[in-house]
Short mmCIF file of C-alpha atoms in Angstrom, two decimals:
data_model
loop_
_atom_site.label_atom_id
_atom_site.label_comp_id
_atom_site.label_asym_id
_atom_site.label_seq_id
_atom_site.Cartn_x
_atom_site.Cartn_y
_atom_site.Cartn_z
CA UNK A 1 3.63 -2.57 -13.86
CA UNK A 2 7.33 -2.99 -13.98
CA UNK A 3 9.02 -3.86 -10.74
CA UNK A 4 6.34 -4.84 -7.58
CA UNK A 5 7.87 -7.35 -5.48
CA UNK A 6 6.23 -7.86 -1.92
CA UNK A 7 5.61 -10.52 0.57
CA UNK A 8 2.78 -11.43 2.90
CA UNK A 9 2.58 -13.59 5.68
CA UNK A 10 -0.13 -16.12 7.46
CA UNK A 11 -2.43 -14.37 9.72
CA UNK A 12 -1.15 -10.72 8.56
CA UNK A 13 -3.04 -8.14 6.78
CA UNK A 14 -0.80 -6.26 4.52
CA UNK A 15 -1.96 -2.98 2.71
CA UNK A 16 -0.84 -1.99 -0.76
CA UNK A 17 -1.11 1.71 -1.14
CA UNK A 18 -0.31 3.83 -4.51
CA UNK A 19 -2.28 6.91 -6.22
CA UNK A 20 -4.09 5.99 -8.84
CA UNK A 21 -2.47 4.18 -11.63
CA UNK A 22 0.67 3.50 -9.54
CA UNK A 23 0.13 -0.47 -10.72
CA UNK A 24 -1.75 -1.57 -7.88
CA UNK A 25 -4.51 -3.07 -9.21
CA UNK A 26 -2.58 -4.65 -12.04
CA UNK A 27 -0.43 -6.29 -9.73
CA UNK A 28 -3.17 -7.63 -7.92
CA UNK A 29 -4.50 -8.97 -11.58
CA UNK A 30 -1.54 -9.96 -12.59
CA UNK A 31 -1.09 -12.41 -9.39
CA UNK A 32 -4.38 -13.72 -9.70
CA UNK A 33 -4.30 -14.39 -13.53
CA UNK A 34 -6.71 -11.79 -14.95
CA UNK A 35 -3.61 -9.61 -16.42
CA UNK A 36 -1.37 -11.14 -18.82
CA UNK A 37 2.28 -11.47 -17.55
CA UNK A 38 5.82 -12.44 -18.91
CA UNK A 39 7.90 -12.46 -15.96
CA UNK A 40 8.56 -12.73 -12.77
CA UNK A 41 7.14 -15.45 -10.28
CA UNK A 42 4.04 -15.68 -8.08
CA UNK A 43 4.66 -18.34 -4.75
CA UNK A 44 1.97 -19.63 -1.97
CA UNK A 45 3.34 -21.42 0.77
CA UNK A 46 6.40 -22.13 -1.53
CA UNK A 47 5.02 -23.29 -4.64
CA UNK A 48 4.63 -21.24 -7.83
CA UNK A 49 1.51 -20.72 -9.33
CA UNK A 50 1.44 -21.01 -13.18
CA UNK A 51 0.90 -17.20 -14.88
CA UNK A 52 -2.33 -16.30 -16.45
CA UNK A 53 -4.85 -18.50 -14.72
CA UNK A 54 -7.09 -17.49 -12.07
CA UNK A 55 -8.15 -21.18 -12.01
CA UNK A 56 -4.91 -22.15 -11.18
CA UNK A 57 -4.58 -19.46 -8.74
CA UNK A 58 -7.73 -20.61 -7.10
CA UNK A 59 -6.51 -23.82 -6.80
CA UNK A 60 -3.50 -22.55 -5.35
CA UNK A 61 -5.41 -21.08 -2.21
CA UNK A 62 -6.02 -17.70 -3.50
CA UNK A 63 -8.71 -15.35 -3.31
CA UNK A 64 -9.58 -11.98 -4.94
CA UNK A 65 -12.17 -9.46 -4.66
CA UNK A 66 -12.02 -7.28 -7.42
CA UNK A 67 -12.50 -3.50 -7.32
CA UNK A 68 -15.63 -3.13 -9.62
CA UNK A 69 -18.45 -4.58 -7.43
CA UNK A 70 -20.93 -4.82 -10.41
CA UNK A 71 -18.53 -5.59 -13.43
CA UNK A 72 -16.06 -8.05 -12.00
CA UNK A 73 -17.93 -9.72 -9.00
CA UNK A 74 -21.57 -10.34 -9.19
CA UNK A 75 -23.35 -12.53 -12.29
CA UNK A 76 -26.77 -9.85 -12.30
CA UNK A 77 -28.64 -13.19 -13.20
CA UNK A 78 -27.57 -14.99 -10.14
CA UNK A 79 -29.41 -15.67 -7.13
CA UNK A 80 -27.44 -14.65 -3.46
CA UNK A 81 -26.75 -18.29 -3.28
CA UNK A 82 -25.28 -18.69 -6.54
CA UNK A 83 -23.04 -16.27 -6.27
CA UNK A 84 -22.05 -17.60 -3.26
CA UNK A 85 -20.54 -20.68 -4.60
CA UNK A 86 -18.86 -19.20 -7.79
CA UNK A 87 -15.31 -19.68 -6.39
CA UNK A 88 -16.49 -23.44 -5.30
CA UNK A 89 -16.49 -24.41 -8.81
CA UNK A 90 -13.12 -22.95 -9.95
CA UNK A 91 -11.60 -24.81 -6.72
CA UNK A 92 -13.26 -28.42 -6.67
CA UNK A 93 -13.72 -29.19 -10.71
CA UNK A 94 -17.26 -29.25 -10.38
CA UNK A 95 -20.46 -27.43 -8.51
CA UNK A 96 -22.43 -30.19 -7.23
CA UNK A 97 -20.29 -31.99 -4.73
CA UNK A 98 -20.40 -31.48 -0.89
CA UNK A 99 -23.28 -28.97 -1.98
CA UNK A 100 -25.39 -29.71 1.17
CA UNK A 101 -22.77 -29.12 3.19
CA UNK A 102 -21.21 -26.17 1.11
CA UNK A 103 -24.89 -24.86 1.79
CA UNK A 104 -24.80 -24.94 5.68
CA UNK A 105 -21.83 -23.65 5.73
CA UNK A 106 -23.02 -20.73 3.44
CA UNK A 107 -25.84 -19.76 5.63
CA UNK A 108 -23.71 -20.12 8.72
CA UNK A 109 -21.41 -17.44 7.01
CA UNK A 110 -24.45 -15.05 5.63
CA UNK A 111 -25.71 -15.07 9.12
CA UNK A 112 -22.18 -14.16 10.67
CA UNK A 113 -22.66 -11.29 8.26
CA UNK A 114 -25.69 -10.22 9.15
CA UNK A 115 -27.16 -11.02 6.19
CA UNK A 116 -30.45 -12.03 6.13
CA UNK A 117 -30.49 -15.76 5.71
CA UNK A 118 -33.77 -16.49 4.21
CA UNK A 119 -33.05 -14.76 1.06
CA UNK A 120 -30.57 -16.98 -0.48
CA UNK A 121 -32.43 -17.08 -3.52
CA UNK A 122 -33.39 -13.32 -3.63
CA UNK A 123 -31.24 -11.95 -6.82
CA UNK A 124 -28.00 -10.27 -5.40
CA UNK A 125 -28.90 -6.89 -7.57
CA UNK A 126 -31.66 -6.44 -5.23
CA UNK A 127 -29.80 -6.03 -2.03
CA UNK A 128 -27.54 -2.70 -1.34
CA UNK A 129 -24.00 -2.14 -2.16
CA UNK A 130 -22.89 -2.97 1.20
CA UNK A 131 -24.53 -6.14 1.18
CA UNK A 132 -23.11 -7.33 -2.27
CA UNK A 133 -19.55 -6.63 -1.15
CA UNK A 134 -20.25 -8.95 1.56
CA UNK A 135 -21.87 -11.57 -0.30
CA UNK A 136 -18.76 -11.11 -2.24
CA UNK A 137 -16.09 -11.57 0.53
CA UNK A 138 -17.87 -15.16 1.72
CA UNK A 139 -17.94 -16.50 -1.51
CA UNK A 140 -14.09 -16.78 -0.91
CA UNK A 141 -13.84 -17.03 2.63
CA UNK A 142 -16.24 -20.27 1.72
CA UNK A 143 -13.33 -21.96 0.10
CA UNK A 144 -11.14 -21.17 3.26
CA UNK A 145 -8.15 -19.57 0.99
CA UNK A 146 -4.43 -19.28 1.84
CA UNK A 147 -4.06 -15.65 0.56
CA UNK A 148 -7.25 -13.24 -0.14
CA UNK A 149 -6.57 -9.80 -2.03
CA UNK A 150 -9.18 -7.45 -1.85
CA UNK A 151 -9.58 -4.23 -4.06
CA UNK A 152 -10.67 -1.11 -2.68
CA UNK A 153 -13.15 -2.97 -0.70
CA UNK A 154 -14.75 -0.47 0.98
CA UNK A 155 -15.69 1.72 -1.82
CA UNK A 156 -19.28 2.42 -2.14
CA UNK A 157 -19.93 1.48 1.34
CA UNK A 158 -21.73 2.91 4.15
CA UNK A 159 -19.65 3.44 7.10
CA UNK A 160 -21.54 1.00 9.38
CA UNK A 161 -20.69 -1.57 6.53
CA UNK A 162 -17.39 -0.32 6.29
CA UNK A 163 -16.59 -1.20 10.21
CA UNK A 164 -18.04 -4.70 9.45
CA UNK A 165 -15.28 -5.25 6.52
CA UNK A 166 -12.66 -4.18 9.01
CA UNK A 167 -13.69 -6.49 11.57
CA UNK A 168 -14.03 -8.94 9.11
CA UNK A 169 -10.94 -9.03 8.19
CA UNK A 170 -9.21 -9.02 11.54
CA UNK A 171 -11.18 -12.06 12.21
CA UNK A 172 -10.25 -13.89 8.90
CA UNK A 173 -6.25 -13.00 9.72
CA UNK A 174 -6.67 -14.26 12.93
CA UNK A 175 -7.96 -17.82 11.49
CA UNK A 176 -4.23 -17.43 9.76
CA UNK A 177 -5.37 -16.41 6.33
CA UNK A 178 -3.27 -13.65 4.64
CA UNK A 179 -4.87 -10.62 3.63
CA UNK A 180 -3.79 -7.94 0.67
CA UNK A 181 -5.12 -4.99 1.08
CA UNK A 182 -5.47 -2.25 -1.65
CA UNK A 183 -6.62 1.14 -1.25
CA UNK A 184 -6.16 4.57 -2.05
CA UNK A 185 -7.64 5.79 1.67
CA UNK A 186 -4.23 6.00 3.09
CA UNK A 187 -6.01 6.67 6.64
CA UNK A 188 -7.68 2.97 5.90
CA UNK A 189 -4.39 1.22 5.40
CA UNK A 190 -3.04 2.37 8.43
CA UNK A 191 -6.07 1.53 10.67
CA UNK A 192 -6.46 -1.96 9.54
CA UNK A 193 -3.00 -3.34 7.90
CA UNK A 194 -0.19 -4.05 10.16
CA UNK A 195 2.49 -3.59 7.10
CA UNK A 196 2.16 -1.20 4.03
CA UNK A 197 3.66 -1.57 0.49
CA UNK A 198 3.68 1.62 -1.47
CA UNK A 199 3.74 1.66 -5.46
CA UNK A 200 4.46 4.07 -7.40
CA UNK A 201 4.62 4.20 -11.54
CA UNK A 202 4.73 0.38 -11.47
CA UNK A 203 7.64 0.04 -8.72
CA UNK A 204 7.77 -0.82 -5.15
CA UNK A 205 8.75 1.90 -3.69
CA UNK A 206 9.11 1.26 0.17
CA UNK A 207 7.60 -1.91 2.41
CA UNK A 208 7.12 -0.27 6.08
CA UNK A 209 5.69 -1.21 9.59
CA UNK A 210 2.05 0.82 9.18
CA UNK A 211 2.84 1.71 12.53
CA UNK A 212 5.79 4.10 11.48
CA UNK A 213 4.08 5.81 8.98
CA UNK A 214 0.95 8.74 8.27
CA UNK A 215 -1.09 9.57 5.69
CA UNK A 216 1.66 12.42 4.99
CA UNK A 217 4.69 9.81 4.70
CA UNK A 218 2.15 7.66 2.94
CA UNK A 219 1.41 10.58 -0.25
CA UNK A 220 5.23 11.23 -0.23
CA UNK A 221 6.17 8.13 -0.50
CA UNK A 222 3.41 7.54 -3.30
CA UNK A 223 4.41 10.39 -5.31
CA UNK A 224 5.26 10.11 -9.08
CA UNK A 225 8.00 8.98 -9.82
CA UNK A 226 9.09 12.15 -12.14
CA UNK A 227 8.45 14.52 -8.73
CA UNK A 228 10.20 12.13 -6.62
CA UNK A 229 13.45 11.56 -9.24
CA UNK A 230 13.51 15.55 -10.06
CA UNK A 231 13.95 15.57 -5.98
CA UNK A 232 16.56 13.29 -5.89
CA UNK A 233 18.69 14.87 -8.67
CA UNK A 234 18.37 17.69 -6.36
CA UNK A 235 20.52 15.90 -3.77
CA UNK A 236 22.95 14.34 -6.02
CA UNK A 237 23.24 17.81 -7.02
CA UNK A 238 24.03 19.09 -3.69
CA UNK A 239 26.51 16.52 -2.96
CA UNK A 240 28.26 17.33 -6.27
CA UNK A 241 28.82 20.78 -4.97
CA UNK A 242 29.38 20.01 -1.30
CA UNK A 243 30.11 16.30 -0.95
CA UNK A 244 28.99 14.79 2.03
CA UNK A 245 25.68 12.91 2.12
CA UNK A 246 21.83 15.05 0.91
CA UNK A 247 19.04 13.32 2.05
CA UNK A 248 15.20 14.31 1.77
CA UNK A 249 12.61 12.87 4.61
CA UNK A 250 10.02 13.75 6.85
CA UNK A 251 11.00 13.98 10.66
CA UNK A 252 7.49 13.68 12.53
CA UNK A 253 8.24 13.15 16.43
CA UNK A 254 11.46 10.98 17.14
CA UNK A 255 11.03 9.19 13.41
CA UNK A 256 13.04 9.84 10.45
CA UNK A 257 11.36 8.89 7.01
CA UNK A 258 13.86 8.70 4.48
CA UNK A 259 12.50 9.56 0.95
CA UNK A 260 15.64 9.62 -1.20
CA UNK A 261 19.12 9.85 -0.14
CA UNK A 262 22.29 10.57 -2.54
CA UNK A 263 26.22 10.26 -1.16
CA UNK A 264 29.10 11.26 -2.41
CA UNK A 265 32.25 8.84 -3.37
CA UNK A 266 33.94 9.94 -0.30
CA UNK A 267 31.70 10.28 2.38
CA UNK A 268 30.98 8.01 5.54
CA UNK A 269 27.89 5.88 4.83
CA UNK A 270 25.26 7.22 7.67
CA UNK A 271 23.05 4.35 7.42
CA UNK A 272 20.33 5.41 5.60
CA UNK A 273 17.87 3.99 2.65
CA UNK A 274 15.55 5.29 0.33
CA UNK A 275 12.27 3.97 1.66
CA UNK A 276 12.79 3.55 5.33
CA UNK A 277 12.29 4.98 8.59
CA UNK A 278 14.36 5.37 11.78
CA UNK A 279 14.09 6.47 14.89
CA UNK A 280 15.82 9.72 15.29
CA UNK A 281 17.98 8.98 18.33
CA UNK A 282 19.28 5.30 16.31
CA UNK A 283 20.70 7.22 13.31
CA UNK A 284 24.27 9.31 12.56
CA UNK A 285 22.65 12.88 13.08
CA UNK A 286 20.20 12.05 15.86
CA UNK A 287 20.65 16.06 17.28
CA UNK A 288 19.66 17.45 14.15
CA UNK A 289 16.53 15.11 13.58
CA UNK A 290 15.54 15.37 17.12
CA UNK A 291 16.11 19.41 16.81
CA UNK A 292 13.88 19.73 13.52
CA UNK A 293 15.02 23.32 13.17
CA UNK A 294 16.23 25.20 9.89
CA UNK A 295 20.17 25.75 10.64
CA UNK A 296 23.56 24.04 11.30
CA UNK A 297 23.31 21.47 13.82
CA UNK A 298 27.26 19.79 14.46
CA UNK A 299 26.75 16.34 16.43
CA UNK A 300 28.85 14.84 19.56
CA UNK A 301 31.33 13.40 16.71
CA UNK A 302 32.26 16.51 15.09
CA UNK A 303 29.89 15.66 11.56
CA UNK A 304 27.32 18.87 10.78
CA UNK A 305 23.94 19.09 9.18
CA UNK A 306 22.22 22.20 7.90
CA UNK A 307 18.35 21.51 7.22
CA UNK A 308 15.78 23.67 5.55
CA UNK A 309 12.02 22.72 5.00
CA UNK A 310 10.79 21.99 1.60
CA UNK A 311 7.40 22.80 0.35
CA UNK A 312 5.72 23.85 -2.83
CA UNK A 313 4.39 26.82 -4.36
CA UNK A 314 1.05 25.93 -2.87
CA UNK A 315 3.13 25.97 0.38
CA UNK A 316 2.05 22.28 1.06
CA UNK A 317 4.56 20.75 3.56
CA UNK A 318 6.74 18.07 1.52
CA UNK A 319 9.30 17.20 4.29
CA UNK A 320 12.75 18.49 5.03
CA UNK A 321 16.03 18.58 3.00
CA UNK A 322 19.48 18.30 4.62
CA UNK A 323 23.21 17.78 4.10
CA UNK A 324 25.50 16.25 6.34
CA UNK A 325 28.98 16.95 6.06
CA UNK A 326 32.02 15.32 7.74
CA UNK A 327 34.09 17.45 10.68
CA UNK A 328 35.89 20.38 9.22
CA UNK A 329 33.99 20.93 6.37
CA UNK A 330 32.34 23.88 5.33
CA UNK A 331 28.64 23.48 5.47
CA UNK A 332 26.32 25.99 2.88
CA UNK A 333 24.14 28.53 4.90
CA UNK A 334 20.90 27.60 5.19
CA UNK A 335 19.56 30.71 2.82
CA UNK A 336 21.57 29.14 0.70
CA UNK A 337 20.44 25.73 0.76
CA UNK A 338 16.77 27.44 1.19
CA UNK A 339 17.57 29.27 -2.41
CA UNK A 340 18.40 26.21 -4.22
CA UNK A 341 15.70 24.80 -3.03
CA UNK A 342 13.49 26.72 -4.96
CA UNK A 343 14.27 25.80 -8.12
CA UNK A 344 13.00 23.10 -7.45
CA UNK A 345 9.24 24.45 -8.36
CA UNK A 346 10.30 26.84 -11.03
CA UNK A 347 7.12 25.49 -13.04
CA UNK A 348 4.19 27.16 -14.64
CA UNK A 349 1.38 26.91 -11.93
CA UNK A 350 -0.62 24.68 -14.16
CA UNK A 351 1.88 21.97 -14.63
CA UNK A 352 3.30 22.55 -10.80
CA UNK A 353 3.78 18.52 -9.68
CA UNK A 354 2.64 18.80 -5.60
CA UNK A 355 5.16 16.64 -4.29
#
């Protein structure tokens, strides 16, 4: 983990999305205490929480699920109930107080759940995976948190279960409790988080609307960081030969996702950042977006584009590469551009990066 940075808001569900080892679980760690850190700063509702200390973080109003079910969230010698109040203790200095009422409450929850409430002493091993994950979730929605990170949380899951966790956590956003989301299931990011942070190699690489984006933009965006930088020396390239401005992206109906952009010293800024998306129509070159063809395109203000479509030797899709050059100048054939291109993957097979 090097540089995450991300924000999340009351009532939202935010989804951080990576491949794996892109630093998303040690980020989450790292907020809650359970990963040593020596910088940067960690803020609920405006006040810092002290590194290193998943007490203090508890105390703070946060809550974490953990990805490994059986190593990180369940005591095996633990009754359902126990388990249950683990978080209680780390948040009220001590396990007997209120435990009457903690108790009610606890049922009330379980039965929400459809858990079966007359087995609160039942040990939680005994019960299916499905039913441990949710134990797990109201042990911290007991303690009514201000933020609650879960970890893959829906891995291991039936899909019946897996519906349940959604709805769950609609219905815990709603009460105005923030929700952090990890997963590698790009497709479950986008159905359940309103906002996506992607990570890749320990950065934050882009922090989008989930409604912009698809599991394609999603893997692009999440791809190493040596496939993505080799792609964006390809465009720095380009503009040392042509000038202008290179940019790679994916154009999928009237949006624009911008994956890396490079400009040279002279040209006319279009607009356009690393990590975003635009609609088509909003940006400088809206008729070659819109157009998504291979070939020159020159818009109403005189300023061309040539585009060609990138993909690898496996001939997966990875988006489209384009230059944009001011009026008058002489654009490179898109053969040209095409042939360049595939140097790009001139790579033994079995070291060929995919994206």
């Amino acid at each position: 983990m090097r540089n995450v940075s991300f924000m999340v808001r009351k009532g939202e569900i935010l989804g951080l999305g990576g491949l794996v080892g892109a630093g998303r679980t040690e980020s989450a760690e790292a907020i809650f205490g359970l990963r040593h850190r020596n910088g940067g700063r960690i803020l609920v509702g405006g006040k810092e929480i002290p590194p290193n200390s998943p007490i203090a973080a508890i105390r703070a109003g946060l809550g974490m699920v953990a990805e490994d079910r059986r190593a990180q969230n369940i005591v095996p010698d633990m009754t359902v109930g126990e388990n249950l109040f683990l978080a209680q203790m780390g948040k009220h200095r001590g396990f007997g107080r209120g435990h009457s009422a903690r108790r009610k409450q606890a049922r009330e929850l379980i039965f929400r759940l459809g858990l079966p409430t007359d087995r609160m002493e039942a040990n939680l091993l005994h019960f299916s995976g499905g039913m441990q994950q949710k134990v797990i979730i109201a042990r911290w929605l007991l303690i009514e948190p201000e933020v609650l990170i879960l970890d893959e949380p829906t891995k291991g899951v039936d899909i019946g279960t897996r519906q349940a966790i959604y709805e769950l956590l609609r219905e815990v956003a709603e009460k105005g409790i923030a929700v952090v989301v990890i997963s590698s299931d790009f497709g479950e990011l986008l159905g359940v988080c309103e906002r996506v942070v992607v990570v890749s190699d320990g950065y934050t690489i882009a922090d989008l609307p989930a409604s912009l984006l698809s599991e394609e933009s999603l893997t692009l965006l999440a791809a190493p960081r040596s496939s993505a930088e080799r792609n964006a020396a390809f465009l720095r390239d380009l503009v040392a030969s042509y000038g202008g401005t290179a940019f790679w992206g994916l154009i999928d109906d009237d949006r624009f996702v911008c994956l890396a952009i490079a400009n040279s010293a002279r040209s006319t800024p279009m607009g356009l950042a690393a990590g975003h998306v635009y609609l088509a129509h909003q940006t400088a070159i809206p008729l070659a977006l819109e157009g998504r063809q291979p070939g020159i395109v020159t818009e109403n203000d005189g300023r061309s584009t040539v585009l060609a479509p990138l993909s690898n030797r496996r001939g997966h899709d990875l988006g489209w590469i384009g230059l944009t050059l001011p009026p008058g100048s002489k654009l490179p054939k898109t053969e040209t551009l095409s042939a360049r291109m595939a140097g790009l993957f001139d790579t033994p097979p079995n070291e060929e990066i995919d994206a």
